[in-house]
Amino acid sequence: MVHASVRRKGLVYAGCGAAVLVGAALAFTLVSPDRATARSGSFVRDGEAGFVVTHFAFALGPDAAKTGGCPTGMSKNVAEIFGETPAGQRRPGEGDEEYGQRVEAGGQSISASPDGKNFCMHPELAPFEPNTRILTSVNAPAEGIDLDNQVSRSEVDARRGLLDFTGVDGAEGVDNQFWRLVGCSRSFQENGPSNGFEVEMYTGSWGILIALRGVDDLKNDDHVDVGIHANADPIQLSPTRAALEYATYTMDQDKAFRAVTTGWIENGVLITKPVDVRFHNVVNGMHLERPLRDARIRASLSHSGVLKGILAGYTPVGDLYDFQFAYRNGKDASGAPSAMGRRLGSANGAARVLGHTCQGVYQSMNRLADGHPNPKTGKFTSISTQYRFEARPAFVIDGEAKNADDKAGLQ
Amino acid sequence: MTDLSLSSLITRFAALSRRARRIAMAAGIVIIGLFLMALFGSAGEPDPAGGPPMVRRITESQYRASIADIFAADIPVAARFEKPVRSDGLIAIGTGASGMSPFAVEQYDAAAQGIAAAVLSEKRRGEFLRCQPKHETTFDEKCARSFLTDKGRLLFRRPLTEAEAAKYVELARNVQGRLGSFYDGLELSLYTMLISPEFLFRIERIAPGDGDGTGTLDAFSKASRLSFFLTNSTPDAELLRAAEAGELEYGWGLRRQVNRLMVSDRFAGAVRAFFTDMLQFDRFADLSKDPAIYPAFNSDVATDAQEQTLRTIVEHLITEQGDYRELFTTRDTFLTRPLGVIYRTPVPTRGGWDAVTFDESANRAGIQSHVSFLALHSHPGRSSPTLRGYAVREIFLCQHVPDPPANVNFTAVELGAHTKMVTARDRLKRHATDASCAGCHKVMDPPGLTMEQYDGLGAFRTRENGAVINTAGSLDGVDFDTQDGLAKALRNHPETPRCVAERMYKAAVGRDIVWDERYYLDWLIAGFEDDGYRIPDLMRRIVLSENFFTVTRPSAQPAGRIAESGTRSGGRI
Amino acid sequence: MSRISRRTVLRGAIGGAAIGVSIPLLDCFLDGNGQALAATGQRVPVRFGTWIWGCGFIPQKWIPTTTGREYLMPQDLAPLEAYREKLAIFSGFDVKLDGVANKPHITGCLGLRTGIPVPDENVKAPTLDVLIGQRMGGDTRFRSLELSTCGLQRSYSYHAAGSPNPSEVSPAALYRRIFGEGFQDPNSMNFEPDARIMARKSVLSAVTDDRHKLMRSVGVSDRQRLDEYFTSIRQIEQQLDLQLQPPAPVENFAMPAAPGQDGTGSAMGEVMQTHRVMAQLLAKALQCNQTKVFNVLFSDTTSNLRREGETTTHHTLTHEEPDDKGLGFQKECAWFATNSMIAWKEFLDEIDTIPEGDGTLLDNCLILAHSDCSIAKAHAVEGIPAMVAGNGGGAIRTGYHLAGNGDSIARLGLTVQQAMGVQVERWGKLSMETNRTITELMA
């Protein structure tokens, strides 16, 4: 009898002990933090390679001064236009400051319709603007790639204003109507300010990420998946303000700013199939969007992970007009439309300083459009645009980025 | 029962009933067991030797923690603390040797003014003052006394004597007479306490007793030692109460306080403070890297790198109760995005910490593979096998490497100046062959040469200047050519646990060990091994040992400090 | 002219409520020679300072070939030609090791400054600037000021082993410390003794009251450390004392502008710039008597200076660079040595710019410039280069090159202390011990 009770007690104790052990093990696994596995290696890991864009600008062409492509001169702003009218001539005895102020006022007076609608906001109301110049030159070359697989170099094309360029690298059929649009604008010449918008990228206002998947070989790979996304994080910089490699970035959580396509690598050059992409742009505190339809990449990929080349496609005319010139749809940080004063002031001020008129640009843009014809009217609604870019290795993360400090984040 | 001879006992034993015999045997075994336990009970701790009672300056982190604990965490401490003095590898030992420069007192003075002003400011005085005078311009002696003795007790880590209490109350009264407000009086009296040596120094006192060689610390000195070792901060009210009630004289009372302190959230802070000291993180303040060569380095990275290692240490040693030696092989750590750039690994959390485990192939095993070690022990523009090897010896193994000889013969270097020296190993070849250099460089360079796969910032590389890096190295007879090999060699080195145990004890008492304490140290190290090299257990063993509170009486001390009193112009003060 | 002191004028105002009093600068406060008198009636004070540059020199470019007054200024000292009369050059004075292990760069520097060679940083005596400061630094706001222009917080000024005086490394922090809160503009005509300062002064005496009791309860070595603490408390009391008196007017003093800099670079250009800014602040601080003793560390003894864009530091170059075949010395190291002398000249420029009495601030200074070794490659402590600049208020004679011929460099330390009024007739230990004053230096 003593024997059986001892055995029972032993079983009970063993059972308790086992339960305690199991419970501890469970508690341990539950309490253990969820750990990611960290690896190291080259910039391609498990066939994935991410990049952050470190240079981004319009791909244009040599200055008009070098090519002689603007024989009738450069575009003028409203003050210069007024200055050439009889009313705008300097009166005898008029001082510099007085004359300057009068010319400015005169310029402003021809910037709006008679009932006060500013032509930057309402370019469709403006009469034909004859002082705007476009680059119609046949021989001037331009950077970029062929978008429509056609070499349009005939007389007809020239008359219609839809002449392809010969590339600066000798390529044929380069579709860069944007360069035709701005090629005779002072501010888009090489030393001009209009192509320097990457500054805002370096202050963290916007950014672009490229994510490759399925990369088996950096030299030749017949299929890779390509993601082209807006960056939700500011670019990480060294103390000398150079972009750092191998930083981690989260892609924009708004799907409108993400795009996925496929491509291939041929002799170290990445080529992608067209897809619509959309990036952010910030000018003077106004949040704008930079869409590019049928965007494709043609860029060389080095073994150290530098991706360098062209991103090209078609920018819808209205969007281009807004994000580059008139800011009609500018929004503030909360998403509400920016103050009208800011939009008007920036658009008119930019036109004045950069040497163009809003309505002139708008009219030329419509004239030079060469993509996405309206099915009913046949009128082209987008304009070929080429960007040159450089990107360096980065880690591109999707999903809700856990933000340890909710106050941190963009800017 | 007067007849206790063995034969009579046996006779009496045999005369008992069987049941009674069993009981007697059981009782006998218990008694013998207790006797044996008492003999070897403290698991064989050798006779306590003790050292002199110390006067230790409080460190910056202890100062800040004390103010935060006594008053509030957001009371501003507006002082620039000077570079601490490191002695024998630890600032904790330096606190027992360093004096106080005029610059330091100037800063403490500024801090004391700021703290007293904040505490007695109109907005906040309600938090700290439990009474109020009838009118601001009248002096309420009871209120002043209660506030000043309360805070004085916490600040001086012991109750104020009657004379001291009266003095500070008088001070408050005089100041109120000059400036008009009761609160100004309290403020400047509090300021005086904050700048008093009783606050800025931890002055240990011996409990009164018969004067032979050794004695023990008095109750409040015990509380101080306990608290600063286990929480890196001043004794709290409960610990002072226990000290005052004499509970620390008894094992049960001491254990109760030790347990309480070790489960408090301040315990991790004490472990952090120890390793920050041992790993010499204060040298980060002087660290600069060439931004053209290491663009990823900035002050955020420097802070994050230290935090990464400390978090790893706290998680491994405290949360996981892990083996100390595994710190050199663990692949678990924490990363932020700035660190992710150097480790070349993605970090999902923006602006915070991610727990990661490095892959086995990632070459990141152990705290010696962390940026905090690799970047600190390198030059501004390149890595250094010698600096790293030196750090491995001095920091992890407590092995002293002598200084370089002054009269180095450089002809060998110059003869080879035209040969192409591509990697650090090539450049250091002379060190290994020239007799006057090789002695020490053979000790330092071999582990450092394996670490050449980490550049001067800690990023991993396989080539230097285009040439593949030769990673062959060794550590006291163990050869290896991978980072994992080095990690294992460090883990298995017999000095690794000895070194940390010795350092831990020295940090606890604030001085080097005295000659007679060597047996105690051996016992500590043996106990450390028995405890599976767990650091919390080592700390518990230290504080519960008899030697921890033992001190030698002043007459037995030699004059310790090196500064000839004769050359000081003794007339002043 | 009756003897009116500003204190007399104000005495009625202090002692109860604080009243602001505006007084013009009365001419009676200037003596016939136009020298401004301190409120205490003393002459313009003498200042002492040290200036350290690291890693020695190139002997063939630094040591003048002849001794005496008519020496040819050697190549590296050429920028100092303008200061020839105010400069005394000492070559060939040694730190005698006497068997003590030579810790590279440390033993030489500390041996020069304490007179005792030590194998590590545990000095066996206070450095000479501390001894001089004890003699004459007592009545200024700061007992001494330590600056470092190379971003490292160290100085070679020690009260005792384990008690260094830390250096200011940031010009902005230096500015705030001297000219920020607590600074009294000597030429501001409004003086209001602050009642709160008086109260603070009165409570501080409570700290020093228990000194004896405390000293009795601690061990011998601890007493010395606590002594330093109490000495430092005295400095606070002194500062408060000064703040309770109207400051002595100083002619030609203008508050300097706050610098924007951080000063933690180690590239030569940055260091030279930080050095200029800090030298200017120091000169102004000396001018308005914030301190009388200073120590400047231009470059650490293991010099961390480097060329822009280069990673190798000066110190590393001294060991790794081979001698240039044509020149016969290390070319890159020579660049650093040359620039160190240019920096020394710029320092003297800042001091000399301040007009004081009939001459300049430099006339009332004794500045000892020295390095830690002669030939850095060998860490040679023989022939450590040293220079004394200034006139010490008439206490010294300069304008020559003196060769030491292997004498102990403690002679220089001894003489400098004697010139500054320290009562010492023997200084140094072991083989460095000397009682032979350098008579050429004493006026």
CSV table of N, CA and C in Angstrom, one decimal, chain B residues 180-281:
chain,number,residue,atom,x,y,z
B,180,GLY,N,14.8,88.0,1.7
B,180,GLY,CA,13.4,88.2,1.9
B,180,GLY,C,12.5,87.0,1.8
B,181,SER,N,12.8,86.1,1.0
B,181,SER,CA,11.8,85.0,0.8
B,181,SER,C,12.2,83.7,1.5
B,182,PHE,N,11.2,83.0,2.0
B,182,PHE,CA,11.5,81.7,2.7
B,182,PHE,C,12.1,80.8,1.7
B,183,TYR,N,11.5,80.8,0.5
B,183,TYR,CA,11.9,79.8,-0.5
B,183,TYR,C,13.3,80.1,-1.0
B,184,ASP,N,13.7,81.4,-1.0
B,184,ASP,CA,15.1,81.7,-1.4
B,184,ASP,C,16.1,81.1,-0.3
B,185,GLY,N,15.6,81.1,0.9
B,185,GLY,CA,16.4,80.6,2.0
B,185,GLY,C,16.6,79.1,1.8
B,186,LEU,N,15.5,78.4,1.5
B,186,LEU,CA,15.6,77.0,1.3
B,186,LEU,C,16.5,76.7,0.1
B,187,GLU,N,16.3,77.5,-0.9
B,187,GLU,CA,17.0,77.3,-2.2
B,187,GLU,C,18.5,77.3,-1.9
B,188,LEU,N,19.0,78.4,-1.3
B,188,LEU,CA,20.5,78.5,-1.1
B,188,LEU,C,21.0,77.5,-0.1
B,189,SER,N,20.2,77.1,0.8
B,189,SER,CA,20.6,76.1,1.8
B,189,SER,C,20.8,74.7,1.0
B,190,LEU,N,19.8,74.5,0.2
B,190,LEU,CA,19.9,73.2,-0.7
B,190,LEU,C,21.1,73.3,-1.6
B,191,TYR,N,21.3,74.5,-2.1
B,191,TYR,CA,22.5,74.7,-3.0
B,191,TYR,C,23.8,74.3,-2.3
B,192,THR,N,23.8,74.7,-1.0
B,192,THR,CA,25.0,74.4,-0.2
B,192,THR,C,25.2,72.9,0.0
B,193,MET,N,24.1,72.2,0.2
B,193,MET,CA,24.2,70.8,0.3
B,193,MET,C,24.7,70.2,-1.0
B,194,LEU,N,24.2,70.7,-2.1
B,194,LEU,CA,24.5,70.1,-3.4
B,194,LEU,C,26.0,70.3,-3.8
B,195,ILE,N,26.6,71.3,-3.2
B,195,ILE,CA,28.0,71.5,-3.5
B,195,ILE,C,28.9,71.0,-2.4
B,196,SER,N,28.3,70.4,-1.4
B,196,SER,CA,29.1,70.0,-0.2
B,196,SER,C,29.9,68.7,-0.6
B,197,PRO,N,31.1,68.5,0.0
B,197,PRO,CA,31.9,67.3,-0.3
B,197,PRO,C,31.1,66.0,0.1
B,198,GLU,N,30.2,66.2,1.0
B,198,GLU,CA,29.5,65.0,1.5
B,198,GLU,C,28.6,64.5,0.4
B,199,PHE,N,28.2,65.4,-0.6
B,199,PHE,CA,27.4,64.9,-1.7
B,199,PHE,C,28.3,64.5,-2.9
B,200,LEU,N,29.3,65.3,-3.2
B,200,LEU,CA,30.1,65.1,-4.4
B,200,LEU,C,31.0,63.9,-4.2
B,201,PHE,N,31.4,63.6,-3.0
B,201,PHE,CA,32.2,62.4,-2.7
B,201,PHE,C,31.4,61.4,-1.9
B,202,ARG,N,31.7,60.1,-2.1
B,202,ARG,CA,31.2,59.1,-1.3
B,202,ARG,C,32.2,58.8,-0.2
B,203,ILE,N,32.0,59.3,0.9
B,203,ILE,CA,33.0,59.2,2.0
B,203,ILE,C,32.6,58.0,2.9
B,204,GLU,N,33.4,56.9,2.8
B,204,GLU,CA,33.1,55.7,3.5
B,204,GLU,C,33.7,55.8,5.0
B,205,ARG,N,32.9,55.3,5.9
B,205,ARG,CA,33.3,55.4,7.3
B,205,ARG,C,33.2,54.0,7.9
B,206,ILE,N,34.1,53.8,8.9
B,206,ILE,CA,34.1,52.4,9.5
B,206,ILE,C,33.2,52.4,10.7
B,207,ALA,N,32.5,51.3,10.9
B,207,ALA,CA,31.6,51.2,12.0
B,207,ALA,C,32.5,51.2,13.3
B,208,PRO,N,32.0,51.8,14.3
B,208,PRO,CA,32.8,51.8,15.5
B,208,PRO,C,32.9,50.4,16.1
B,209,GLY,N,34.1,50.1,16.6
B,209,GLY,CA,34.3,48.7,17.0
B,209,GLY,C,35.7,48.6,17.6
B,210,ASP,N,36.1,47.4,18.0
B,210,ASP,CA,37.5,47.2,18.6
B,210,ASP,C,38.5,47.4,17.4
B,211,GLY,N,39.5,48.1,17.7
B,211,GLY,CA,40.5,48.4,16.7
B,211,GLY,C,41.5,47.2,16.6
B,212,ASP,N,41.2,46.3,15.7
B,212,ASP,CA,42.3,45.5,15.3
B,212,ASP,C,42.5,45.7,13.8
B,213,GLY,N,43.1,44.8,13.0
B,213,GLY,CA,43.3,45.1,11.6
B,213,GLY,C,42.1,45.5,10.8
B,214,THR,N,41.0,44.7,10.9
B,214,THR,CA,39.9,44.9,10.0
B,214,THR,C,38.7,45.3,10.8
B,215,GLY,N,37.8,46.0,10.1
B,215,GLY,CA,36.5,46.3,10.7
B,215,GLY,C,35.5,46.2,9.5
B,216,THR,N,34.2,46.6,9.8
B,216,THR,CA,33.3,46.7,8.7
B,216,THR,C,32.9,48.2,8.5
B,217,LEU,N,32.3,48.4,7.3
B,217,LEU,CA,31.8,49.8,7.1
B,217,LEU,C,30.6,50.0,7.9
B,218,ASP,N,30.3,51.3,8.2
B,218,ASP,CA,29.1,51.6,9.0
B,218,ASP,C,27.9,51.4,8.1
B,219,ALA,N,26.7,51.4,8.7
B,219,ALA,CA,25.5,50.9,7.9
B,219,ALA,C,25.3,51.8,6.7
B,220,PHE,N,25.5,53.1,6.8
B,220,PHE,CA,25.2,53.9,5.6
B,220,PHE,C,26.3,53.8,4.5
B,221,SER,N,27.5,53.6,5.0
B,221,SER,CA,28.5,53.3,3.9
B,221,SER,C,28.2,52.0,3.2
B,222,LYS,N,27.7,51.0,3.9
B,222,LYS,CA,27.3,49.8,3.3
B,222,LYS,C,26.2,50.1,2.3
B,223,ALA,N,25.2,50.9,2.7
B,223,ALA,CA,24.1,51.2,1.8
B,223,ALA,C,24.6,51.9,0.6
B,224,SER,N,25.5,52.8,0.7
B,224,SER,CA,26.1,53.4,-0.4
B,224,SER,C,26.8,52.5,-1.4
B,225,ARG,N,27.6,51.6,-0.8
B,225,ARG,CA,28.3,50.7,-1.7
B,225,ARG,C,27.3,49.8,-2.5
B,226,LEU,N,26.4,49.3,-1.7
B,226,LEU,CA,25.4,48.5,-2.3
B,226,LEU,C,24.6,49.2,-3.5
B,227,SER,N,24.2,50.4,-3.1
B,227,SER,CA,23.3,51.0,-4.1
B,227,SER,C,24.1,51.4,-5.3
B,228,PHE,N,25.3,52.0,-5.2
B,228,PHE,CA,26.0,52.5,-6.4
B,228,PHE,C,26.4,51.3,-7.2
B,229,PHE,N,26.7,50.1,-6.6
B,229,PHE,CA,27.1,49.0,-7.3
B,229,PHE,C,25.9,48.4,-8.1
B,230,LEU,N,24.8,48.2,-7.4
B,230,LEU,CA,23.7,47.5,-8.0
B,230,LEU,C,22.7,48.4,-8.8
B,231,THR,N,22.8,49.7,-8.5
B,231,THR,CA,21.9,50.6,-9.3
B,231,THR,C,22.5,51.8,-9.9
B,232,ASN,N,23.8,52.0,-9.6
B,232,ASN,CA,24.6,53.1,-10.1
B,232,ASN,C,23.9,54.4,-9.7
B,233,SER,N,23.2,54.4,-8.6
B,233,SER,CA,22.6,55.6,-8.1
B,233,SER,C,22.6,55.7,-6.6
B,234,THR,N,22.1,56.7,-6.0
B,234,THR,CA,22.2,57.0,-4.6
B,234,THR,C,21.2,56.0,-3.9
B,235,PRO,N,21.5,55.7,-2.6
B,235,PRO,CA,20.6,54.8,-1.9
B,235,PRO,C,19.2,55.5,-1.7
B,236,ASP,N,18.2,54.7,-2.0
B,236,ASP,CA,16.8,55.3,-1.9
B,236,ASP,C,16.4,55.3,-0.5
B,237,ALA,N,15.2,55.8,-0.3
B,237,ALA,CA,14.7,56.0,1.1
B,237,ALA,C,14.5,54.6,1.8
B,238,GLU,N,14.1,53.6,1.1
B,238,GLU,CA,13.9,52.3,1.7
B,238,GLU,C,15.2,51.7,2.2
B,239,LEU,N,16.2,51.9,1.3
B,239,LEU,CA,17.5,51.3,1.7
B,239,LEU,C,18.1,52.1,2.9
B,240,LEU,N,17.9,53.4,2.9
B,240,LEU,CA,18.4,54.1,4.1
B,240,LEU,C,17.7,53.8,5.3
B,241,ARG,N,16.4,53.5,5.2
B,241,ARG,CA,15.6,53.1,6.4
B,241,ARG,C,16.2,51.8,6.9
B,242,ALA,N,16.4,50.8,6.0
B,242,ALA,CA,16.9,49.5,6.4
B,242,ALA,C,18.3,49.7,7.0
B,243,ALA,N,19.1,50.6,6.5
B,243,ALA,CA,20.5,50.8,7.1
B,243,ALA,C,20.3,51.4,8.5
B,244,GLU,N,19.4,52.3,8.6
B,244,GLU,CA,19.3,53.0,9.9
B,244,GLU,C,18.7,52.0,11.0
B,245,ALA,N,17.8,51.1,10.5
B,245,ALA,CA,17.3,50.1,11.4
B,245,ALA,C,18.2,49.0,11.7
B,246,GLY,N,19.4,49.0,11.1
B,246,GLY,CA,20.4,48.0,11.4
B,246,GLY,C,20.1,46.7,10.6
B,247,GLU,N,19.2,46.7,9.7
B,247,GLU,CA,18.9,45.4,9.0
B,247,GLU,C,20.0,44.9,8.1
B,248,LEU,N,20.9,45.8,7.7
B,248,LEU,CA,22.0,45.4,6.8
B,248,LEU,C,23.0,44.6,7.6
B,249,GLU,N,22.9,44.5,8.9
B,249,GLU,CA,23.9,43.7,9.6
B,249,GLU,C,23.6,42.3,9.6
B,250,TYR,N,22.3,42.0,9.2
B,250,TYR,CA,21.9,40.6,9.2
B,250,TYR,C,21.8,40.1,7.8
B,251,GLY,N,22.1,38.8,7.6
B,251,GLY,CA,22.0,38.2,6.2
B,251,GLY,C,20.7,38.4,5.6
B,252,TRP,N,19.6,38.2,6.4
B,252,TRP,CA,18.3,38.2,5.8
B,252,TRP,C,17.9,39.6,5.4
B,253,GLY,N,18.4,40.6,6.2
B,253,GLY,CA,18.1,42.0,5.9
B,253,GLY,C,18.8,42.4,4.6
B,254,LEU,N,20.1,42.0,4.6
B,254,LEU,CA,20.9,42.4,3.4
B,254,LEU,C,20.4,41.7,2.1
B,255,ARG,N,20.0,40.4,2.3
B,255,ARG,CA,19.5,39.7,1.1
B,255,ARG,C,18.2,40.4,0.6
B,256,ARG,N,17.4,40.8,1.5
B,256,ARG,CA,16.1,41.4,1.1
B,256,ARG,C,16.4,42.7,0.3
B,257,GLN,N,17.3,43.5,0.7
B,257,GLN,CA,17.6,44.7,0.0
B,257,GLN,C,18.3,44.4,-1.3
B,258,VAL,N,19.2,43.4,-1.3
B,258,VAL,CA,19.9,43.1,-2.6
B,258,VAL,C,18.9,42.6,-3.6
B,259,ASN,N,18.0,41.7,-3.2
B,259,ASN,CA,16.9,41.2,-4.1
B,259,ASN,C,16.1,42.4,-4.6
B,260,ARG,N,15.7,43.3,-3.8
B,260,ARG,CA,14.9,44.4,-4.2
B,260,ARG,C,15.6,45.2,-5.2
B,261,LEU,N,16.9,45.5,-5.0
B,261,LEU,CA,17.7,46.4,-5.9
B,261,LEU,C,17.9,45.7,-7.2
B,262,MET,N,18.1,44.3,-7.1
B,262,MET,CA,18.4,43.6,-8.4
B,262,MET,C,17.2,43.4,-9.3
B,263,VAL,N,16.0,43.5,-8.7
B,263,VAL,CA,14.9,43.4,-9.6
B,263,VAL,C,14.4,44.8,-10.1
B,264,SER,N,14.9,45.8,-9.5
B,264,SER,CA,14.5,47.2,-9.9
B,264,SER,C,14.9,47.5,-11.3
B,265,ASP,N,14.3,48.4,-11.9
B,265,ASP,CA,14.7,48.7,-13.3
B,265,ASP,C,16.1,49.5,-13.3
B,266,ARG,N,16.6,49.8,-12.2
B,266,ARG,CA,17.9,50.5,-12.2
B,266,ARG,C,19.0,49.5,-12.3
B,267,PHE,N,18.7,48.3,-12.1
B,267,PHE,CA,19.8,47.3,-12.1
B,267,PHE,C,20.5,47.2,-13.5
B,268,ALA,N,19.6,47.3,-14.5
B,268,ALA,CA,20.2,47.3,-15.8
B,268,ALA,C,21.1,48.5,-16.0
B,269,GLY,N,20.7,49.6,-15.5
B,269,GLY,CA,21.6,50.8,-15.6
B,269,GLY,C,22.9,50.6,-15.0
B,270,ALA,N,23.0,49.9,-13.9
B,270,ALA,CA,24.3,49.6,-13.2
B,270,ALA,C,25.2,48.7,-14.1
B,271,VAL,N,24.6,47.7,-14.7
B,271,VAL,CA,25.3,46.9,-15.6
B,271,VAL,C,25.8,47.7,-16.8
B,272,ARG,N,24.9,48.5,-17.3
B,272,ARG,CA,25.3,49.4,-18.4
B,272,ARG,C,26.5,50.3,-18.0
B,273,ALA,N,26.4,50.9,-16.9
B,273,ALA,CA,27.5,51.8,-16.4
B,273,ALA,C,28.8,51.0,-16.3
B,274,PHE,N,28.7,49.8,-15.8
B,274,PHE,CA,30.0,49.0,-15.7
B,274,PHE,C,30.6,48.7,-17.1
B,275,PHE,N,29.8,48.3,-18.0
B,275,PHE,CA,30.3,48.0,-19.3
B,275,PHE,C,30.7,49.2,-20.1
B,276,THR,N,30.0,50.3,-19.9
B,276,THR,CA,30.4,51.6,-20.6
B,276,THR,C,31.8,51.9,-20.1
B,277,ASP,N,32.1,51.7,-18.8
B,277,ASP,CA,33.4,52.0,-18.2
B,277,ASP,C,34.4,51.0,-18.8
B,278,MET,N,34.1,49.7,-18.7
B,278,MET,CA,35.1,48.7,-19.1
B,278,MET,C,35.4,48.8,-20.6
B,279,LEU,N,34.4,49.0,-21.4
B,279,LEU,CA,34.6,49.1,-22.9
B,279,LEU,C,35.1,50.5,-23.3
B,280,GLN,N,35.3,51.4,-22.3
B,280,GLN,CA,36.0,52.7,-22.5
B,280,GLN,C,35.2,53.6,-23.5
B,281,PHE,N,33.9,53.5,-23.4
B,281,PHE,CA,33.0,54.3,-24.3
B,281,PHE,C,33.2,55.8,-24.2
